[in-house]
PDB file of C-alpha atoms in Angstrom:
ATOM      1  CA  THR O   1       3.955 -92.238 -69.827  1.00 70.00           C
ATOM      2  CA  GLN O   2       4.360 -95.532 -67.756  1.00 76.00           C
ATOM      3  CA  LEU O   3       7.696 -96.207 -67.413  1.00 86.00           C
ATOM      4  CA  LEU O   4       9.118 -99.549 -65.307  1.00 92.00           C
ATOM      5  CA  GLU O   5      12.219 -99.243 -63.535  1.00 95.00           C
ATOM      6  CA  GLN O   6      14.463-102.893 -62.868  1.00 96.00           C
ATOM      7  CA  SER O   7      16.849-103.721 -60.319  1.00 96.00           C
ATOM      8  CA  PRO O   8      19.522-104.721 -60.923  1.00 96.00           C
ATOM      9  CA  GLN O   9      20.795-105.234 -64.538  1.00 95.00           C
ATOM     10  CA  PHE O  10      23.331-107.294 -64.203  1.00 96.00           C
ATOM     11  CA  LEU O  11      23.864-109.995 -61.004  1.00 97.00           C
ATOM     12  CA  SER O  12      25.763-112.460 -60.053  1.00 97.00           C
ATOM     13  CA  ILE O  13      25.954-114.007 -57.636  1.00 96.00           C
ATOM     14  CA  GLN O  14      27.151-118.222 -55.829  1.00 97.00           C
ATOM     15  CA  GLU O  15      25.220-120.934 -55.900  1.00 97.00           C
ATOM     16  CA  GLY O  16      22.313-121.082 -52.699  1.00 97.00           C
ATOM     17  CA  GLU O  17      22.702-117.549 -51.812  1.00 97.00           C
ATOM     18  CA  ASN O  18      19.556-115.570 -52.240  1.00 97.00           C
ATOM     19  CA  LEU O  19      17.942-112.847 -54.497  1.00 97.00           C
ATOM     20  CA  THR O  20      15.246-109.775 -55.353  1.00 98.00           C
ATOM     21  CA  VAL O  21      14.782-108.309 -58.371  1.00 98.00           C
ATOM     22  CA  TYR O  22      12.991-105.272 -57.974  1.00 97.00           C
ATOM     23  CA  CYS O  23      10.303-103.473 -60.320  1.00 97.00           C
ATOM     24  CA  ASN O  24       9.263 -99.746 -59.810  1.00 96.00           C
ATOM     25  CA  SER O  25       7.282 -97.531 -60.817  1.00 94.00           C
ATOM     26  CA  SER O  26       5.705 -93.486 -60.157  1.00 91.00           C
ATOM     27  CA  SER O  27       2.760 -95.440 -61.901  1.00 89.00           C
ATOM     28  CA  VAL O  28      -0.310 -97.752 -60.658  1.00 90.00           C
ATOM     29  CA  PHE O  29      -0.485-100.468 -62.302  1.00 90.00           C
ATOM     30  CA  SER O  30      -3.827-103.008 -63.344  1.00 86.00           C
ATOM     31  CA  SER O  31      -1.511-106.429 -63.273  1.00 88.00           C
ATOM     32  CA  LEU O  32       1.916-107.072 -63.745  1.00 91.00           C
ATOM     33  CA  GLN O  33       4.111-109.744 -64.888  1.00 92.00           C
ATOM     34  CA  TRP O  34       7.261-111.463 -64.536  1.00 96.00           C
ATOM     35  CA  TYR O  35       8.964-113.576 -67.265  1.00 95.00           C
ATOM     36  CA  ARG O  36      12.389-115.378 -67.982  1.00 95.00           C
ATOM     37  CA  GLN O  37      13.984-114.562 -71.717  1.00 91.00           C
ATOM     38  CA  GLU O  38      16.759-117.313 -73.092  1.00 88.00           C
ATOM     39  CA  PRO O  39      19.179-116.695 -75.917  1.00 83.00           C
ATOM     40  CA  GLY O  40      17.376-116.212 -79.445  1.00 80.00           C
ATOM     41  CA  GLU O  41      13.401-116.680 -77.550  1.00 85.00           C
ATOM     42  CA  GLY O  42      11.164-114.763 -77.180  1.00 87.00           C
ATOM     43  CA  PRO O  43      10.083-114.014 -73.477  1.00 90.00           C
ATOM     44  CA  VAL O  44       8.353-116.881 -71.321  1.00 91.00           C
ATOM     45  CA  LEU O  45       5.481-115.774 -68.936  1.00 90.00           C
ATOM     46  CA  LEU O  46       6.180-116.657 -64.823  1.00 94.00           C
ATOM     47  CA  VAL O  47       3.953-114.990 -63.437  1.00 93.00           C
ATOM     48  CA  THR O  48       1.207-112.927 -63.203  1.00 90.00           C
ATOM     49  CA  VAL O  49       0.165-110.304 -59.741  1.00 91.00           C
ATOM     50  CA  VAL O  50      -2.998-108.240 -60.199  1.00 89.00           C
ATOM     51  CA  THR O  51      -4.300-107.621 -56.234  1.00 90.00           C
ATOM     52  CA  GLY O  52      -1.783-104.655 -53.819  1.00 93.00           C
ATOM     53  CA  GLY O  53      -0.440-107.104 -51.440  1.00 95.00           C
ATOM     54  CA  GLU O  54      -0.161-110.110 -53.805  1.00 95.00           C
ATOM     55  CA  VAL O  55       2.568-112.469 -53.042  1.00 97.00           C
ATOM     56  CA  LYS O  56       3.115-115.624 -55.495  1.00 96.00           C
ATOM     57  CA  LYS O  57       5.338-119.345 -55.392  1.00 96.00           C
ATOM     58  CA  LEU O  58       6.663-120.707 -58.151  1.00 94.00           C
ATOM     59  CA  LYS O  59       8.853-123.178 -56.519  1.00 95.00           C
ATOM     60  CA  ARG O  60      12.329-121.449 -55.309  1.00 97.00           C
ATOM     61  CA  LEU O  61      10.454-118.112 -56.321  1.00 97.00           C
ATOM     62  CA  THR O  62       8.774-115.949 -54.474  1.00 98.00           C
ATOM     63  CA  PHE O  63       6.291-112.584 -56.606  1.00 97.00           C
ATOM     64  CA  GLN O  64       5.145-109.598 -54.490  1.00 97.00           C
ATOM     65  CA  PHE O  65       3.206-106.716 -56.443  1.00 96.00           C
ATOM     66  CA  GLY O  66       2.788-103.807 -54.261  1.00 96.00           C
ATOM     67  CA  ASP O  67       0.156-102.321 -52.387  1.00 95.00           C
ATOM     68  CA  ALA O  68       0.407 -99.918 -54.026  1.00 94.00           C
ATOM     69  CA  ARG O  69       0.775-101.474 -58.025  1.00 93.00           C
ATOM     70  CA  LYS O  70       3.730 -99.435 -58.247  1.00 94.00           C
ATOM     71  CA  ASP O  71       5.784-102.208 -57.358  1.00 95.00           C
ATOM     72  CA  SER O  72       7.032-105.482 -57.942  1.00 97.00           C
ATOM     73  CA  SER O  73       9.696-107.615 -56.338  1.00 98.00           C
ATOM     74  CA  LEU O  74      10.963-111.219 -57.487  1.00 98.00           C
ATOM     75  CA  HIS O  75      13.017-112.553 -54.527  1.00 98.00           C
ATOM     76  CA  ILE O  76      14.509-115.979 -55.731  1.00 97.00           C
ATOM     77  CA  THR O  77      15.510-118.887 -52.278  1.00 97.00           C
ATOM     78  CA  ALA O  78      18.834-120.777 -52.374  1.00 97.00           C
ATOM     79  CA  ALA O  79      19.639-119.798 -56.926  1.00 97.00           C
ATOM     80  CA  GLN O  80      20.828-123.111 -58.443  1.00 97.00           C
ATOM     81  CA  PRO O  81      22.833-122.022 -62.268  1.00 95.00           C
ATOM     82  CA  GLY O  82      19.271-122.885 -63.442  1.00 94.00           C
ATOM     83  CA  ASP O  83      17.879-120.044 -62.742  1.00 95.00           C
ATOM     84  CA  THR O  84      20.357-117.772 -65.135  1.00 95.00           C
ATOM     85  CA  GLY O  85      18.612-116.170 -67.634  1.00 94.00           C
ATOM     86  CA  LEU O  86      16.826-112.597 -68.009  1.00 95.00           C
ATOM     87  CA  TYR O  87      14.577-111.936 -65.799  1.00 97.00           C
ATOM     88  CA  LEU O  88      12.068-109.258 -66.946  1.00 96.00           C
ATOM     89  CA  CYS O  89       9.353-107.554 -65.470  1.00 95.00           C
ATOM     90  CA  ALA O  90       5.727-105.884 -67.648  1.00 93.00           C
ATOM     91  CA  GLY O  91       3.176-104.424 -66.593  1.00 90.00           C
ATOM     92  CA  ALA O  92       0.422-103.220 -68.174  1.00 85.00           C
ATOM     93  CA  GLY O  93      -1.632 -99.424 -67.661  1.00 73.00           C
ATOM     94  CA  ALA O  94      -4.735 -98.566 -65.988  1.00 64.00           C
ATOM     95  CA  ASP O  95      -4.739 -95.992 -69.242  1.00 63.00           C
ATOM     96  CA  SER O  96      -5.044 -99.762 -71.947  1.00 64.00           C
ATOM     97  CA  ASN O  97      -6.048-102.796 -71.821  1.00 60.00           C
ATOM     98  CA  TYR O  98      -3.502-104.073 -74.723  1.00 66.00           C
ATOM     99  CA  GLN O  99       0.240-103.212 -74.127  1.00 77.00           C
ATOM    100  CA  LEU O 100       2.392-103.437 -71.759  1.00 85.00           C
ATOM    101  CA  ILE O 101       5.450-101.402 -70.713  1.00 88.00           C
ATOM    102  CA  TRP O 102       8.937-103.409 -70.072  1.00 92.00           C
ATOM    103  CA  GLY O 103      11.466-103.071 -67.432  1.00 94.00           C
ATOM    104  CA  ALA O 104      14.951-103.261 -68.660  1.00 93.00           C
ATOM    105  CA  GLY O 105      15.709-106.996 -67.521  1.00 95.00           C
ATOM    106  CA  THR O 106      17.473-108.798 -65.229  1.00 96.00           C
ATOM    107  CA  LYS O 107      20.569-110.360 -66.079  1.00 96.00           C
ATOM    108  CA  LEU O 108      20.821-113.090 -64.070  1.00 97.00           C
ATOM    109  CA  ILE O 109      24.367-115.440 -63.782  1.00 96.00           C
ATOM    110  CA  ILE O 110      24.177-117.911 -61.117  1.00 96.00           C
ATOM    111  CA  LYS O 111      27.821-119.700 -60.701  1.00 96.00           C
ATOM    112  CA  PRO O 112      27.891-123.173 -59.420  1.00 94.00           C
TER     113      PRO O 112
ATOM    114  CA  GLU T   1       2.394-126.876 -74.633  1.00 75.00           C
ATOM    115  CA  PRO T   2       0.373-125.183 -78.197  1.00 80.00           C
ATOM    116  CA  GLU T   3       3.309-122.526 -80.106  1.00 90.00           C
ATOM    117  CA  VAL T   4       3.125-119.497 -81.275  1.00 94.00           C
ATOM    118  CA  THR T   5       5.563-119.952 -84.234  1.00 95.00           C
ATOM    119  CA  GLN T   6       7.860-117.230 -86.370  1.00 96.00           C
ATOM    120  CA  THR T   7       9.246-117.620 -89.767  1.00 94.00           C
ATOM    121  CA  PRO T   8      11.933-115.752 -90.778  1.00 94.00           C
ATOM    122  CA  SER T   9      14.155-116.999 -87.853  1.00 93.00           C
ATOM    123  CA  HIS T  10      16.218-114.546 -89.729  1.00 94.00           C
ATOM    124  CA  GLN T  11      15.451-111.395 -91.970  1.00 96.00           C
ATOM    125  CA  VAL T  12      18.856-109.244 -94.210  1.00 97.00           C
ATOM    126  CA  THR T  13      17.635-106.820 -95.638  1.00 97.00           C
ATOM    127  CA  GLN T  14      18.382-102.997 -97.383  1.00 97.00           C
ATOM    128  CA  MET T  15      17.439-100.178 -96.943  1.00 97.00           C
ATOM    129  CA  GLY T  16      14.527 -99.093 -98.671  1.00 97.00           C
ATOM    130  CA  GLN T  17      12.972-102.399 -99.168  1.00 97.00           C
ATOM    131  CA  GLU T  18       9.768-103.963 -98.417  1.00 97.00           C
ATOM    132  CA  VAL T  19       9.728-106.384 -95.166  1.00 97.00           C
ATOM    133  CA  ILE T  20       6.991-109.387 -94.324  1.00 97.00           C
ATOM    134  CA  LEU T  21       6.854-110.941 -90.599  1.00 97.00           C
ATOM    135  CA  ARG T  22       4.874-113.771 -90.717  1.00 97.00           C
ATOM    136  CA  CYS T  23       3.786-115.613 -87.051  1.00 97.00           C
ATOM    137  CA  VAL T  24       1.237-118.440 -86.592  1.00 96.00           C
ATOM    138  CA  PRO T  25      -0.245-118.015 -83.476  1.00 95.00           C
ATOM    139  CA  ILE T  26      -1.967-120.507 -81.458  1.00 93.00           C
ATOM    140  CA  SER T  27      -4.672-121.192 -83.172  1.00 89.00           C
ATOM    141  CA  ASN T  28      -7.316-120.704 -80.180  1.00 88.00           C
ATOM    142  CA  HIS T  29      -6.522-117.462 -79.930  1.00 91.00           C
ATOM    143  CA  LEU T  30      -8.244-114.337 -80.657  1.00 90.00           C
ATOM    144  CA  TYR T  31      -5.770-111.535 -79.814  1.00 91.00           C
ATOM    145  CA  PHE T  32      -2.366-110.586 -81.602  1.00 93.00           C
ATOM    146  CA  TYR T  33       0.463-108.450 -80.388  1.00 94.00           C
ATOM    147  CA  TRP T  34       4.034-107.306 -81.362  1.00 96.00           C
ATOM    148  CA  TYR T  35       6.682-106.397 -79.991  1.00 95.00           C
ATOM    149  CA  ARG T  36      10.146-105.613 -81.067  1.00 95.00           C
ATOM    150  CA  GLN T  37      13.733-105.424 -78.887  1.00 92.00           C
ATOM    151  CA  ILE T  38      16.119-103.649 -79.790  1.00 92.00           C
ATOM    152  CA  LEU T  39      19.600-104.831 -78.886  1.00 87.00           C
ATOM    153  CA  GLY T  40      20.818-104.847 -75.808  1.00 82.00           C
ATOM    154  CA  GLN T  41      17.390-102.602 -75.344  1.00 87.00           C
ATOM    155  CA  LYS T  42      14.428-102.668 -73.811  1.00 89.00           C
ATOM    156  CA  VAL T  43      10.960-104.779 -75.215  1.00 91.00           C
ATOM    157  CA  GLU T  44       8.440-102.096 -76.851  1.00 92.00           C
ATOM    158  CA  PHE T  45       4.766-102.543 -77.584  1.00 91.00           C
ATOM    159  CA  LEU T  46       4.355-101.865 -81.986  1.00 95.00           C
ATOM    160  CA  VAL T  47       0.112-102.630 -82.108  1.00 95.00           C
ATOM    161  CA  SER T  48      -3.111-105.891 -80.683  1.00 92.00           C
ATOM    162  CA  PHE T  49      -4.975-106.514 -83.090  1.00 93.00           C
ATOM    163  CA  TYR T  50      -8.171-107.771 -81.868  1.00 90.00           C
ATOM    164  CA  ASN T  51     -11.634-109.521 -84.645  1.00 89.00           C
ATOM    165  CA  ASN T  52      -9.592-107.912 -87.262  1.00 90.00           C
ATOM    166  CA  GLU T  53      -7.983-104.663 -87.367  1.00 92.00           C
ATOM    167  CA  ILE T  54      -6.428-103.090 -84.010  1.00 94.00           C
ATOM    168  CA  SER T  55      -6.946-102.503 -80.832  1.00 90.00           C
ATOM    169  CA  GLU T  56      -4.144-100.246 -80.235  1.00 89.00           C
ATOM    170  CA  LYS T  57      -1.235 -99.151 -81.006  1.00 92.00           C
ATOM    171  CA  SER T  58       2.198 -96.975 -79.992  1.00 91.00           C
ATOM    172  CA  GLU T  59       3.907 -94.042 -81.492  1.00 91.00           C
ATOM    173  CA  ILE T  60       6.821 -96.600 -83.348  1.00 94.00           C
ATOM    174  CA  PHE T  61       3.595 -97.924 -85.192  1.00 96.00           C
ATOM    175  CA  ASP T  62       3.947 -95.183 -87.754  1.00 94.00           C
ATOM    176  CA  ASP T  63       3.162 -94.991 -91.765  1.00 95.00           C
ATOM    177  CA  GLN T  64       5.778 -98.072 -92.683  1.00 96.00           C
ATOM    178  CA  PHE T  65       3.671-100.478 -90.120  1.00 97.00           C
ATOM    179  CA  SER T  66       0.366-102.414 -91.198  1.00 97.00           C
ATOM    180  CA  VAL T  67      -0.813-105.956 -90.277  1.00 97.00           C
ATOM    181  CA  GLU T  68      -3.063-108.501 -91.563  1.00 94.00           C
ATOM    182  CA  ARG T  69      -4.006-111.877 -90.902  1.00 92.00           C
ATOM    183  CA  PRO T  70      -4.230-112.076 -94.626  1.00 86.00           C
ATOM    184  CA  ASP T  71      -6.242-115.958 -93.119  1.00 87.00           C
ATOM    185  CA  GLY T  72      -7.352-117.879 -89.890  1.00 79.00           C
ATOM    186  CA  SER T  73      -3.853-118.338 -89.092  1.00 87.00           C
ATOM    187  CA  ASN T  74      -1.316-115.462 -90.618  1.00 93.00           C
ATOM    188  CA  PHE T  75      -1.049-112.744 -88.864  1.00 96.00           C
ATOM    189  CA  THR T  76       1.708-110.456 -90.668  1.00 97.00           C
ATOM    190  CA  LEU T  77       3.945-107.803 -90.279  1.00 98.00           C
ATOM    191  CA  LYS T  78       4.413-105.935 -93.320  1.00 97.00           C
ATOM    192  CA  ILE T  79       7.293-102.770 -92.681  1.00 97.00           C
ATOM    193  CA  ARG T  80       7.038-101.229 -96.626  1.00 96.00           C
ATOM    194  CA  SER T  81      10.645 -99.024 -96.346  1.00 95.00           C
ATOM    195  CA  THR T  82      13.255-100.799 -93.677  1.00 97.00           C
ATOM    196  CA  LYS T  83      15.517 -98.436 -91.979  1.00 96.00           C
ATOM    197  CA  LEU T  84      18.331 -98.606 -89.954  1.00 96.00           C
ATOM    198  CA  GLU T  85      16.826 -98.404 -87.086  1.00 95.00           C
ATOM    199  CA  ASP T  86      13.923-100.989 -87.288  1.00 97.00           C
ATOM    200  CA  SER T  87      17.190-103.688 -87.571  1.00 97.00           C
ATOM    201  CA  ALA T  88      15.835-105.854 -84.171  1.00 96.00           C
ATOM    202  CA  MET T  89      13.652-108.447 -82.351  1.00 95.00           C
ATOM    203  CA  TYR T  90      10.433-108.544 -84.017  1.00 96.00           C
ATOM    204  CA  PHE T  91       8.711-110.238 -81.162  1.00 95.00           C
ATOM    205  CA  CYS T  92       4.817-112.361 -82.209  1.00 96.00           C
ATOM    206  CA  ALA T  93       2.059-112.886 -79.084  1.00 94.00           C
ATOM    207  CA  SER T  94      -1.061-114.043 -78.665  1.00 92.00           C
ATOM    208  CA  ARG T  95      -3.423-114.875 -75.844  1.00 89.00           C
ATOM    209  CA  LYS T  96      -6.842-116.416 -75.328  1.00 86.00           C
ATOM    210  CA  ARG T  97      -9.478-113.584 -73.689  1.00 77.00           C
ATOM    211  CA  GLU T  98      -8.175-110.635 -72.251  1.00 63.00           C
ATOM    212  CA  LEU T  99      -6.092-108.938 -69.919  1.00 57.00           C
ATOM    213  CA  GLY T 100      -4.857-111.994 -67.607  1.00 59.00           C
ATOM    214  CA  GLU T 101      -4.553-114.054 -70.059  1.00 68.00           C
ATOM    215  CA  LYS T 102      -1.689-115.877 -70.353  1.00 79.00           C
ATOM    216  CA  LEU T 103       0.543-114.811 -73.236  1.00 85.00           C
ATOM    217  CA  PHE T 104       2.342-117.080 -75.415  1.00 90.00           C
ATOM    218  CA  PHE T 105       5.305-115.534 -77.497  1.00 92.00           C
ATOM    219  CA  GLY T 106       6.741-117.281 -80.678  1.00 93.00           C
ATOM    220  CA  SER T 107      10.609-117.319 -80.934  1.00 91.00           C
ATOM    221  CA  GLY T 108      11.513-113.822 -82.855  1.00 94.00           C
ATOM    222  CA  THR T 109      12.425-113.247 -86.328  1.00 96.00           C
ATOM    223  CA  GLN T 110      15.792-111.433 -86.578  1.00 95.00           C
ATOM    224  CA  LEU T 111      15.804-108.236 -88.627  1.00 97.00           C
ATOM    225  CA  SER T 112      18.937-106.668 -90.471  1.00 96.00           C
ATOM    226  CA  VAL T 113      18.589-103.762 -92.345  1.00 97.00           C
ATOM    227  CA  LEU T 114      21.562-103.143 -93.716  1.00 96.00           C
TER     228      LEU T 114
END
């Protein structure tokens, strides 16, 4: 069974600080996606990383896929209160084209 | 931007009753999914559907669950005899093509089984 361990589960920092969220697994994923979920809403896709070592940037957010495609990170530079939310990683298993394996999520609070 | 629509947003039912959760995927999408999220827990895959048949299903998706695409627009999840542990937020999702295409989620149906 493939698992994705996401850390930290909860993070509260001041506006302007940097932070990194991690997703780790012992399994290889064919791709990994990062989502943001607001209360009472479905997850919204932020980015998909596919190639080992791939780095994608979305404004102040930087996503990296590990060389071995077993882990990923989300780095936010100069966090803003608008970044507050639940961030989820989800991996597409190497043996499945349809399932997504989900991390437990990181609840991020950015204080003004 | 196109949306996946789910109804109802909240459903309360008695244990043992049947419920049908409804979804209208984005019109030109071909792959459809149901996920659920029990309060405070991970999102869990239930089932995927393509070309009018189930492509994959998880261990959660037992004989009490079924999916249907009764017409060209709706995609439903039926739970025949609900249990307390079926209480969760159920999300429908769709994508246009294979994995790698963006997966669009609906806002979810909060199911409460009493």
